[in-house]
Amino acid sequence: MIQRIQRGRSDRLAARERTFDDDSHSDMDVCFQTVPNTVAFHGILETEPHVTVIDGFLAPLECSELIAKASLQRRSGVSNDLGTGSESKGRSSSTALRTPGLVRALAPLRQRLTELLGVPEARLEGSMVLCYEVGGAYRWHFDAFNLSSVRGASNTAARHGGQRLLTSIAYLNDVPEGGETAFFHARRAIAPKAGRLLVFRNAVPRTAPDGRTRFEVDRRSLHAGLPVRAGTKWIVTTFVRERPRGMEEEP
Ligand SMILES: O=C(O)CCC(=O)C(=O)O
Ligand SMILES: [Fe+2]
């Protein structure tokens, strides 16, 4: 596959990154026209050191079951497509309510994640099933908490469970056109494909003068869900935290 890259000047890039920090929207088409340059490696497709793609992580039946379970809520007429009503800023997708049925259907995926990543289930945030229609997208953003900002430092979620070290995205369907997950600095975009898992690192350890190590936002993880141009895109996003749920930082 051809990868067309349009490298911007570094000052423009820095300006853009500032814009992303400000939570504002940006032109998603700026640097990605097409998809990955991945290398097959024992079934694991490796891109950047901090971005890994694994195909066949979910079976086709598991994908269709998850879509069916999440779609049920759309039919039940809950507002805002699938339900929560809490669209995050810059994301034009809908998030399925975690009904008991959906939670059960998510269990095998979560179990496999704990095995793959070597973390206990308590370090996984609740998995979110997201659906994007044509035109749906997720602006450029970081998933890690910005702990150096006032808002980030006072973030209760971040204090309990700590930083979001990794993001995993399981793609539940093939998307005819668009919908790639794009990494700004790596100049790379991962195409949605049923059963594919994308894992990337969000944070890097920094040791402060007092000897304590904290995880800060990894600037290289700046990413977006590019606009879906045809069809629908279904994904499951699961963040991996630094510590088990509810566990506070040691004093
Ligand atoms: O839709 C995508 O490809 C990206 C989703 C994402 O970045 C997120 O859920 O945090
Ligand atoms: Fe994200």
PDB file of C-alpha atoms and ligand atoms in Angstrom:
ATOM      1  CA  MET A   1       0.000   0.000   0.000  1.00  0.00           C
ATOM      2  CA  ILE A   2       1.215   3.436  -0.795  1.00  0.00           C
ATOM      3  CA  GLN A   3       1.774   5.796   2.041  1.00  0.00           C
ATOM      4  CA  ARG A   4       1.672   9.420   1.033  1.00  0.00           C
ATOM      5  CA  ILE A   5       3.366  11.592   3.514  1.00  0.00           C
ATOM      6  CA  GLN A   6       3.201  15.306   3.704  1.00  0.00           C
ATOM      7  CA  ARG A   7       5.743  16.477   6.196  1.00  0.00           C
ATOM      8  CA  GLY A   8       4.998  19.867   7.637  1.00  0.00           C
ATOM      9  CA  ARG A   9       7.667  22.252   8.865  1.00  0.00           C
ATOM     10  CA  SER A  10       8.621  21.686  12.471  1.00  0.00           C
ATOM     11  CA  ASP A  11       7.449  25.101  13.661  1.00  0.00           C
ATOM     12  CA  ARG A  12       4.049  24.445  12.111  1.00  0.00           C
ATOM     13  CA  LEU A  13       4.048  21.105  13.853  1.00  0.00           C
ATOM     14  CA  ALA A  14       4.804  22.641  17.209  1.00  0.00           C
ATOM     15  CA  ALA A  15       2.004  25.131  16.671  1.00  0.00           C
ATOM     16  CA  ARG A  16      -0.340  22.294  15.851  1.00  0.00           C
ATOM     17  CA  GLU A  17       0.597  20.371  18.938  1.00  0.00           C
ATOM     18  CA  ARG A  18      -0.156  23.430  21.016  1.00  0.00           C
ATOM     19  CA  THR A  19      -3.527  23.546  19.338  1.00  0.00           C
ATOM     20  CA  PHE A  20      -4.204  19.928  20.275  1.00  0.00           C
ATOM     21  CA  ASP A  21      -3.316  20.697  23.873  1.00  0.00           C
ATOM     22  CA  ASP A  22      -5.914  23.411  23.785  1.00  0.00           C
ATOM     23  CA  ASP A  23      -8.499  20.769  22.991  1.00  0.00           C
ATOM     24  CA  SER A  24      -9.529  22.431  19.775  1.00  0.00           C
ATOM     25  CA  HIS A  25     -10.401  20.692  16.550  1.00  0.00           C
ATOM     26  CA  SER A  26      -8.083  20.471  13.616  1.00  0.00           C
ATOM     27  CA  ASP A  27      -8.064  19.463  10.011  1.00  0.00           C
ATOM     28  CA  MET A  28      -7.679  15.716  10.181  1.00  0.00           C
ATOM     29  CA  ASP A  29      -6.754  15.318   6.548  1.00  0.00           C
ATOM     30  CA  VAL A  30      -3.598  17.282   7.053  1.00  0.00           C
ATOM     31  CA  CYS A  31      -1.090  14.493   6.797  1.00  0.00           C
ATOM     32  CA  PHE A  32      -2.626  11.128   6.104  1.00  0.00           C
ATOM     33  CA  GLN A  33      -4.004   9.975   2.821  1.00  0.00           C
ATOM     34  CA  THR A  34      -3.635   6.268   3.235  1.00  0.00           C
ATOM     35  CA  VAL A  35      -2.831   3.434   5.507  1.00  0.00           C
ATOM     36  CA  PRO A  36      -0.064   1.454   7.177  1.00  0.00           C
ATOM     37  CA  ASN A  37       3.381   0.400   6.376  1.00  0.00           C
ATOM     38  CA  THR A  38       3.418  -2.568   8.651  1.00  0.00           C
ATOM     39  CA  VAL A  39       5.760  -5.544   8.700  1.00  0.00           C
ATOM     40  CA  ALA A  40       4.397  -9.025   9.303  1.00  0.00           C
ATOM     41  CA  PHE A  41       6.125 -10.725  12.222  1.00  0.00           C
ATOM     42  CA  HIS A  42       4.729 -14.044  13.414  1.00  0.00           C
ATOM     43  CA  GLY A  43       1.220 -12.751  13.058  1.00  0.00           C
ATOM     44  CA  ILE A  44       2.122  -9.575  14.845  1.00  0.00           C
ATOM     45  CA  LEU A  45       2.357  -6.453  12.755  1.00  0.00           C
ATOM     46  CA  GLU A  46       4.826  -4.052  14.258  1.00  0.00           C
ATOM     47  CA  THR A  47       4.921  -0.402  13.365  1.00  0.00           C
ATOM     48  CA  GLU A  48       6.627   2.098  15.656  1.00  0.00           C
ATOM     49  CA  PRO A  49       8.242   0.718  18.824  1.00  0.00           C
ATOM     50  CA  HIS A  50       5.310   2.100  20.761  1.00  0.00           C
ATOM     51  CA  VAL A  51       2.559   1.010  18.356  1.00  0.00           C
ATOM     52  CA  THR A  52       1.672  -2.649  17.835  1.00  0.00           C
ATOM     53  CA  VAL A  53      -0.990  -4.157  15.621  1.00  0.00           C
ATOM     54  CA  ILE A  54      -2.184  -7.731  16.013  1.00  0.00           C
ATOM     55  CA  ASP A  55      -4.561  -9.245  13.515  1.00  0.00           C
ATOM     56  CA  GLY A  56      -7.021 -11.957  14.486  1.00  0.00           C
ATOM     57  CA  PHE A  57      -7.166 -10.876  18.119  1.00  0.00           C
ATOM     58  CA  LEU A  58     -10.943 -11.274  18.002  1.00  0.00           C
ATOM     59  CA  ALA A  59     -12.764 -13.950  16.051  1.00  0.00           C
ATOM     60  CA  PRO A  60     -15.290 -12.780  13.409  1.00  0.00           C
ATOM     61  CA  LEU A  61     -18.131 -14.138  15.547  1.00  0.00           C
ATOM     62  CA  GLU A  62     -16.952 -12.221  18.601  1.00  0.00           C
ATOM     63  CA  CYS A  63     -16.866  -9.033  16.549  1.00  0.00           C
ATOM     64  CA  SER A  64     -20.376  -9.505  15.185  1.00  0.00           C
ATOM     65  CA  GLU A  65     -21.723 -10.412  18.629  1.00  0.00           C
ATOM     66  CA  LEU A  66     -20.273  -7.242  20.143  1.00  0.00           C
ATOM     67  CA  ILE A  67     -21.719  -5.110  17.344  1.00  0.00           C
ATOM     68  CA  ALA A  68     -25.102  -6.797  17.708  1.00  0.00           C
ATOM     69  CA  LYS A  69     -25.154  -6.313  21.492  1.00  0.00           C
ATOM     70  CA  ALA A  70     -24.133  -2.653  21.223  1.00  0.00           C
ATOM     71  CA  SER A  71     -26.594  -2.008  18.365  1.00  0.00           C
ATOM     72  CA  LEU A  72     -29.490  -3.337  20.423  1.00  0.00           C
ATOM     73  CA  GLN A  73     -29.354  -0.191  22.485  1.00  0.00           C
ATOM     74  CA  ARG A  74     -29.750   1.935  19.399  1.00  0.00           C
ATOM     75  CA  ARG A  75     -33.019   0.171  18.638  1.00  0.00           C
ATOM     76  CA  SER A  76     -34.252   0.612  22.168  1.00  0.00           C
ATOM     77  CA  GLY A  77     -34.430   4.305  21.392  1.00  0.00           C
ATOM     78  CA  VAL A  78     -32.010   5.679  23.938  1.00  0.00           C
ATOM     79  CA  SER A  79     -31.036   9.198  23.049  1.00  0.00           C
ATOM     80  CA  ASN A  80     -27.783  10.079  21.370  1.00  0.00           C
ATOM     81  CA  ASP A  81     -27.671   6.925  19.223  1.00  0.00           C
ATOM     82  CA  LEU A  82     -26.286   4.388  21.598  1.00  0.00           C
ATOM     83  CA  GLY A  83     -26.881   5.978  24.825  1.00  0.00           C
ATOM     84  CA  THR A  84     -24.595   7.573  27.339  1.00  0.00           C
ATOM     85  CA  GLY A  85     -25.296  11.078  26.173  1.00  0.00           C
ATOM     86  CA  SER A  86     -21.781  12.024  27.137  1.00  0.00           C
ATOM     87  CA  GLU A  87     -20.079  12.748  23.861  1.00  0.00           C
ATOM     88  CA  SER A  88     -16.547  13.781  24.546  1.00  0.00           C
ATOM     89  CA  LYS A  89     -15.458  17.042  22.984  1.00  0.00           C
ATOM     90  CA  GLY A  90     -14.207  16.512  19.447  1.00  0.00           C
ATOM     91  CA  ARG A  91     -15.536  13.004  19.070  1.00  0.00           C
ATOM     92  CA  SER A  92     -18.478  12.471  16.780  1.00  0.00           C
ATOM     93  CA  SER A  93     -19.195   8.886  17.678  1.00  0.00           C
ATOM     94  CA  SER A  94     -21.583   7.230  20.065  1.00  0.00           C
ATOM     95  CA  THR A  95     -20.649   5.069  23.026  1.00  0.00           C
ATOM     96  CA  ALA A  96     -22.708   2.015  23.896  1.00  0.00           C
ATOM     97  CA  LEU A  97     -24.037   1.728  27.424  1.00  0.00           C
ATOM     98  CA  ARG A  98     -22.346  -1.094  29.259  1.00  0.00           C
ATOM     99  CA  THR A  99     -25.379  -3.256  29.825  1.00  0.00           C
ATOM    100  CA  PRO A 100     -24.868  -6.608  31.610  1.00  0.00           C
ATOM    101  CA  GLY A 101     -25.146  -8.358  28.227  1.00  0.00           C
ATOM    102  CA  LEU A 102     -22.493  -6.174  26.661  1.00  0.00           C
ATOM    103  CA  VAL A 103     -20.205  -6.530  29.696  1.00  0.00           C
ATOM    104  CA  ARG A 104     -20.468 -10.325  29.354  1.00  0.00           C
ATOM    105  CA  ALA A 105     -19.668 -10.129  25.651  1.00  0.00           C
ATOM    106  CA  LEU A 106     -16.613  -7.980  26.429  1.00  0.00           C
ATOM    107  CA  ALA A 107     -15.192 -10.443  28.971  1.00  0.00           C
ATOM    108  CA  PRO A 108     -13.176 -12.634  26.527  1.00  0.00           C
ATOM    109  CA  LEU A 109     -11.582  -9.561  24.954  1.00  0.00           C
ATOM    110  CA  ARG A 110     -10.613  -8.212  28.385  1.00  0.00           C
ATOM    111  CA  GLN A 111      -9.281 -11.579  29.508  1.00  0.00           C
ATOM    112  CA  ARG A 112      -7.118 -11.787  26.375  1.00  0.00           C
ATOM    113  CA  LEU A 113      -5.845  -8.262  26.964  1.00  0.00           C
ATOM    114  CA  THR A 114      -4.713  -9.150  30.495  1.00  0.00           C
ATOM    115  CA  GLU A 115      -2.808 -12.153  29.102  1.00  0.00           C
ATOM    116  CA  LEU A 116      -1.278 -10.259  26.208  1.00  0.00           C
ATOM    117  CA  LEU A 117      -0.229  -7.253  28.262  1.00  0.00           C
ATOM    118  CA  GLY A 118       0.528  -9.079  31.500  1.00  0.00           C
ATOM    119  CA  VAL A 119      -1.658  -6.869  33.670  1.00  0.00           C
ATOM    120  CA  PRO A 120      -4.462  -7.773  36.074  1.00  0.00           C
ATOM    121  CA  GLU A 121      -8.032  -7.016  35.013  1.00  0.00           C
ATOM    122  CA  ALA A 122      -8.205  -4.366  37.744  1.00  0.00           C
ATOM    123  CA  ARG A 123      -5.793  -2.260  35.727  1.00  0.00           C
ATOM    124  CA  LEU A 124      -8.156  -2.118  32.738  1.00  0.00           C
ATOM    125  CA  GLU A 125     -10.632   0.728  32.567  1.00  0.00           C
ATOM    126  CA  GLY A 126     -14.136  -0.174  31.501  1.00  0.00           C
ATOM    127  CA  SER A 127     -14.100  -1.039  27.786  1.00  0.00           C
ATOM    128  CA  MET A 128     -16.056   1.350  25.586  1.00  0.00           C
ATOM    129  CA  VAL A 129     -17.798   0.263  22.421  1.00  0.00           C
ATOM    130  CA  LEU A 130     -17.778   3.175  20.016  1.00  0.00           C
ATOM    131  CA  CYS A 131     -19.638   3.581  16.756  1.00  0.00           C
ATOM    132  CA  TYR A 132     -18.853   6.163  14.083  1.00  0.00           C
ATOM    133  CA  GLU A 133     -21.161   6.825  11.158  1.00  0.00           C
ATOM    134  CA  VAL A 134     -20.082   8.465   7.882  1.00  0.00           C
ATOM    135  CA  GLY A 135     -18.359  11.734   8.787  1.00  0.00           C
ATOM    136  CA  GLY A 136     -17.737  10.549  12.350  1.00  0.00           C
ATOM    137  CA  ALA A 137     -14.251  11.194  13.679  1.00  0.00           C
ATOM    138  CA  TYR A 138     -12.198  11.773  16.798  1.00  0.00           C
ATOM    139  CA  ARG A 139      -9.986  14.865  16.778  1.00  0.00           C
ATOM    140  CA  TRP A 140      -6.230  14.736  17.452  1.00  0.00           C
ATOM    141  CA  HIS A 141      -5.696  14.030  21.129  1.00  0.00           C
ATOM    142  CA  PHE A 142      -3.702  12.296  23.828  1.00  0.00           C
ATOM    143  CA  ASP A 143      -5.299   9.584  25.948  1.00  0.00           C
ATOM    144  CA  ALA A 144      -2.920  10.050  28.888  1.00  0.00           C
ATOM    145  CA  PHE A 145      -3.876  12.475  31.635  1.00  0.00           C
ATOM    146  CA  ASN A 146      -1.883  15.683  31.517  1.00  0.00           C
ATOM    147  CA  LEU A 147      -0.757  15.595  35.136  1.00  0.00           C
ATOM    148  CA  SER A 148       1.268  18.783  34.818  1.00  0.00           C
ATOM    149  CA  SER A 149      -1.894  20.809  34.189  1.00  0.00           C
ATOM    150  CA  VAL A 150      -4.011  21.995  37.093  1.00  0.00           C
ATOM    151  CA  ARG A 151      -6.976  19.998  35.811  1.00  0.00           C
ATOM    152  CA  GLY A 152      -4.848  16.894  35.328  1.00  0.00           C
ATOM    153  CA  ALA A 153      -3.228  17.074  38.747  1.00  0.00           C
ATOM    154  CA  SER A 154      -6.573  17.335  40.481  1.00  0.00           C
ATOM    155  CA  ASN A 155      -8.075  14.576  38.360  1.00  0.00           C
ATOM    156  CA  THR A 156      -9.509  12.058  40.802  1.00  0.00           C
ATOM    157  CA  ALA A 157      -9.458   9.317  38.187  1.00  0.00           C
ATOM    158  CA  ALA A 158      -5.745   9.850  37.688  1.00  0.00           C
ATOM    159  CA  ARG A 159      -5.074   9.741  41.435  1.00  0.00           C
ATOM    160  CA  HIS A 160      -6.953   6.472  41.783  1.00  0.00           C
ATOM    161  CA  GLY A 161      -5.414   3.999  39.381  1.00  0.00           C
ATOM    162  CA  GLY A 162      -2.832   6.412  38.055  1.00  0.00           C
ATOM    163  CA  GLN A 163      -1.856   7.229  34.523  1.00  0.00           C
ATOM    164  CA  ARG A 164      -3.306   5.669  31.375  1.00  0.00           C
ATOM    165  CA  LEU A 165      -0.172   3.874  30.263  1.00  0.00           C
ATOM    166  CA  LEU A 166      -1.555   2.078  27.222  1.00  0.00           C
ATOM    167  CA  THR A 167      -4.518   2.284  24.891  1.00  0.00           C
ATOM    168  CA  SER A 168      -5.913  -0.754  23.172  1.00  0.00           C
ATOM    169  CA  ILE A 169      -8.351  -0.454  20.304  1.00  0.00           C
ATOM    170  CA  ALA A 170     -10.066  -3.548  18.940  1.00  0.00           C
ATOM    171  CA  TYR A 171     -11.665  -3.005  15.533  1.00  0.00           C
ATOM    172  CA  LEU A 172     -14.907  -4.880  15.118  1.00  0.00           C
ATOM    173  CA  ASN A 173     -15.480  -4.420  11.402  1.00  0.00           C
ATOM    174  CA  ASP A 174     -13.829  -3.545   8.098  1.00  0.00           C
ATOM    175  CA  VAL A 175     -14.583   0.028   7.076  1.00  0.00           C
ATOM    176  CA  PRO A 176     -14.961   0.506   3.304  1.00  0.00           C
ATOM    177  CA  GLU A 177     -13.371   3.953   3.378  1.00  0.00           C
ATOM    178  CA  GLY A 178     -11.724   6.111   6.042  1.00  0.00           C
ATOM    179  CA  GLY A 179     -11.832   5.637   9.807  1.00  0.00           C
ATOM    180  CA  GLU A 180      -8.118   4.923  10.252  1.00  0.00           C
ATOM    181  CA  THR A 181      -6.484   5.556  13.596  1.00  0.00           C
ATOM    182  CA  ALA A 182      -3.739   8.015  12.731  1.00  0.00           C
ATOM    183  CA  PHE A 183      -0.545   8.860  14.598  1.00  0.00           C
ATOM    184  CA  PHE A 184       0.600  12.367  13.883  1.00  0.00           C
ATOM    185  CA  HIS A 185       4.296  12.108  14.652  1.00  0.00           C
ATOM    186  CA  ALA A 186       4.794   8.602  13.319  1.00  0.00           C
ATOM    187  CA  ARG A 187       3.011   9.708  10.109  1.00  0.00           C
ATOM    188  CA  ARG A 188       1.154   6.441  10.200  1.00  0.00           C
ATOM    189  CA  ALA A 189      -2.457   5.340  10.062  1.00  0.00           C
ATOM    190  CA  ILE A 190      -3.861   1.964  11.026  1.00  0.00           C
ATOM    191  CA  ALA A 191      -6.842   0.795   9.006  1.00  0.00           C
ATOM    192  CA  PRO A 192      -9.832  -0.659  10.818  1.00  0.00           C
ATOM    193  CA  LYS A 193     -10.126  -4.399  10.161  1.00  0.00           C
ATOM    194  CA  ALA A 194     -12.442  -6.846  11.894  1.00  0.00           C
ATOM    195  CA  GLY A 195     -10.577  -8.625  14.700  1.00  0.00           C
ATOM    196  CA  ARG A 196      -7.514  -6.350  14.584  1.00  0.00           C
ATOM    197  CA  LEU A 197      -6.061  -5.020  17.823  1.00  0.00           C
ATOM    198  CA  LEU A 198      -4.007  -1.847  18.075  1.00  0.00           C
ATOM    199  CA  VAL A 199      -2.017  -1.183  21.243  1.00  0.00           C
ATOM    200  CA  PHE A 200       0.015   1.938  21.817  1.00  0.00           C
ATOM    201  CA  ARG A 201       1.853   3.621  24.620  1.00  0.00           C
ATOM    202  CA  ASN A 202       0.536   6.883  25.984  1.00  0.00           C
ATOM    203  CA  ALA A 203       2.992   7.785  28.699  1.00  0.00           C
ATOM    204  CA  VAL A 204       6.686   7.802  29.511  1.00  0.00           C
ATOM    205  CA  PRO A 205       8.287   7.551  32.960  1.00  0.00           C
ATOM    206  CA  ARG A 206      10.012  10.641  34.311  1.00  0.00           C
ATOM    207  CA  THR A 207      11.975  10.640  37.535  1.00  0.00           C
ATOM    208  CA  ALA A 208      11.664  13.834  39.535  1.00  0.00           C
ATOM    209  CA  PRO A 209      14.522  15.265  41.640  1.00  0.00           C
ATOM    210  CA  ASP A 210      12.835  13.766  44.729  1.00  0.00           C
ATOM    211  CA  GLY A 211      13.426  10.336  43.176  1.00  0.00           C
ATOM    212  CA  ARG A 212       9.766   9.629  42.447  1.00  0.00           C
ATOM    213  CA  THR A 213       8.845   8.345  39.031  1.00  0.00           C
ATOM    214  CA  ARG A 214       5.700   9.594  37.370  1.00  0.00           C
ATOM    215  CA  PHE A 215       4.292   8.909  33.957  1.00  0.00           C
ATOM    216  CA  GLU A 216       3.894  11.882  31.679  1.00  0.00           C
ATOM    217  CA  VAL A 217       2.117  12.196  28.354  1.00  0.00           C
ATOM    218  CA  ASP A 218       4.178  10.635  25.557  1.00  0.00           C
ATOM    219  CA  ARG A 219       3.993  13.361  22.908  1.00  0.00           C
ATOM    220  CA  ARG A 220       4.508  10.754  20.181  1.00  0.00           C
ATOM    221  CA  SER A 221       1.141   9.236  21.021  1.00  0.00           C
ATOM    222  CA  LEU A 222      -0.824  12.139  19.503  1.00  0.00           C
ATOM    223  CA  HIS A 223      -3.546  10.382  17.517  1.00  0.00           C
ATOM    224  CA  ALA A 224      -6.965  10.732  15.918  1.00  0.00           C
ATOM    225  CA  GLY A 225      -9.770   8.652  14.488  1.00  0.00           C
ATOM    226  CA  LEU A 226      -9.897   9.924  10.899  1.00  0.00           C
ATOM    227  CA  PRO A 227     -13.330  10.615   9.394  1.00  0.00           C
ATOM    228  CA  VAL A 228     -15.303   7.607   8.233  1.00  0.00           C
ATOM    229  CA  ARG A 229     -16.006   8.135   4.531  1.00  0.00           C
ATOM    230  CA  ALA A 230     -18.155   5.101   3.818  1.00  0.00           C
ATOM    231  CA  GLY A 231     -19.863   2.556   6.043  1.00  0.00           C
ATOM    232  CA  THR A 232     -19.759   2.454   9.833  1.00  0.00           C
ATOM    233  CA  LYS A 233     -16.845   1.940  12.200  1.00  0.00           C
ATOM    234  CA  TRP A 234     -17.144  -0.052  15.402  1.00  0.00           C
ATOM    235  CA  ILE A 235     -14.332  -0.227  17.937  1.00  0.00           C
ATOM    236  CA  VAL A 236     -13.721  -1.218  21.541  1.00  0.00           C
ATOM    237  CA  THR A 237     -11.348   1.089  23.411  1.00  0.00           C
ATOM    238  CA  THR A 238      -9.752  -0.115  26.666  1.00  0.00           C
ATOM    239  CA  PHE A 239      -7.206   1.964  28.576  1.00  0.00           C
ATOM    240  CA  VAL A 240      -4.598   0.282  30.768  1.00  0.00           C
ATOM    241  CA  ARG A 241      -3.850   2.121  33.989  1.00  0.00           C
ATOM    242  CA  GLU A 242      -0.696   2.341  36.045  1.00  0.00           C
ATOM    243  CA  ARG A 243      -2.235   0.745  39.139  1.00  0.00           C
ATOM    244  CA  PRO A 244      -5.320  -1.336  39.893  1.00  0.00           C
ATOM    245  CA  ARG A 245      -8.642   0.516  39.955  1.00  0.00           C
ATOM    246  CA  GLY A 246      -9.117   2.711  42.992  1.00  0.00           C
ATOM    247  CA  MET A 247      -5.572   2.333  44.240  1.00  0.00           C
ATOM    248  CA  GLU A 248      -4.135   5.645  45.382  1.00  0.00           C
ATOM    249  CA  GLU A 249      -0.555   6.741  44.924  1.00  0.00           C
ATOM    250  CA  GLU A 250       1.621   5.944  47.923  1.00  0.00           C
ATOM    251  CA  PRO A 251       2.221   9.018  50.067  1.00  0.00           C
TER     252      PRO A 251
HETATM  253  O1  LIG B   1     -11.465   5.896  16.612  1.00  0.00           O
HETATM  254  C1  LIG B   1     -10.261   5.750  16.659  1.00  0.00           C
HETATM  255  O2  LIG B   1      -9.638   5.192  15.753  1.00  0.00           O
HETATM  256  C2  LIG B   1      -9.493   6.299  17.821  1.00  0.00           C
HETATM  257  C3  LIG B   1     -10.249   6.218  19.120  1.00  0.00           C
HETATM  258  C4  LIG B   1      -9.500   6.842  20.240  1.00  0.00           C
HETATM  259  O3  LIG B   1      -8.504   7.470  20.052  1.00  0.00           O
HETATM  260  C5  LIG B   1      -9.990   6.704  21.635  1.00  0.00           C
HETATM  261  O4  LIG B   1     -11.035   6.079  21.857  1.00  0.00           O
HETATM  262  O5  LIG B   1      -9.324   7.242  22.539  1.00  0.00           O
HETATM  263 FE    FE B   2      -7.541   8.068  21.896  1.00  0.00          FE
END
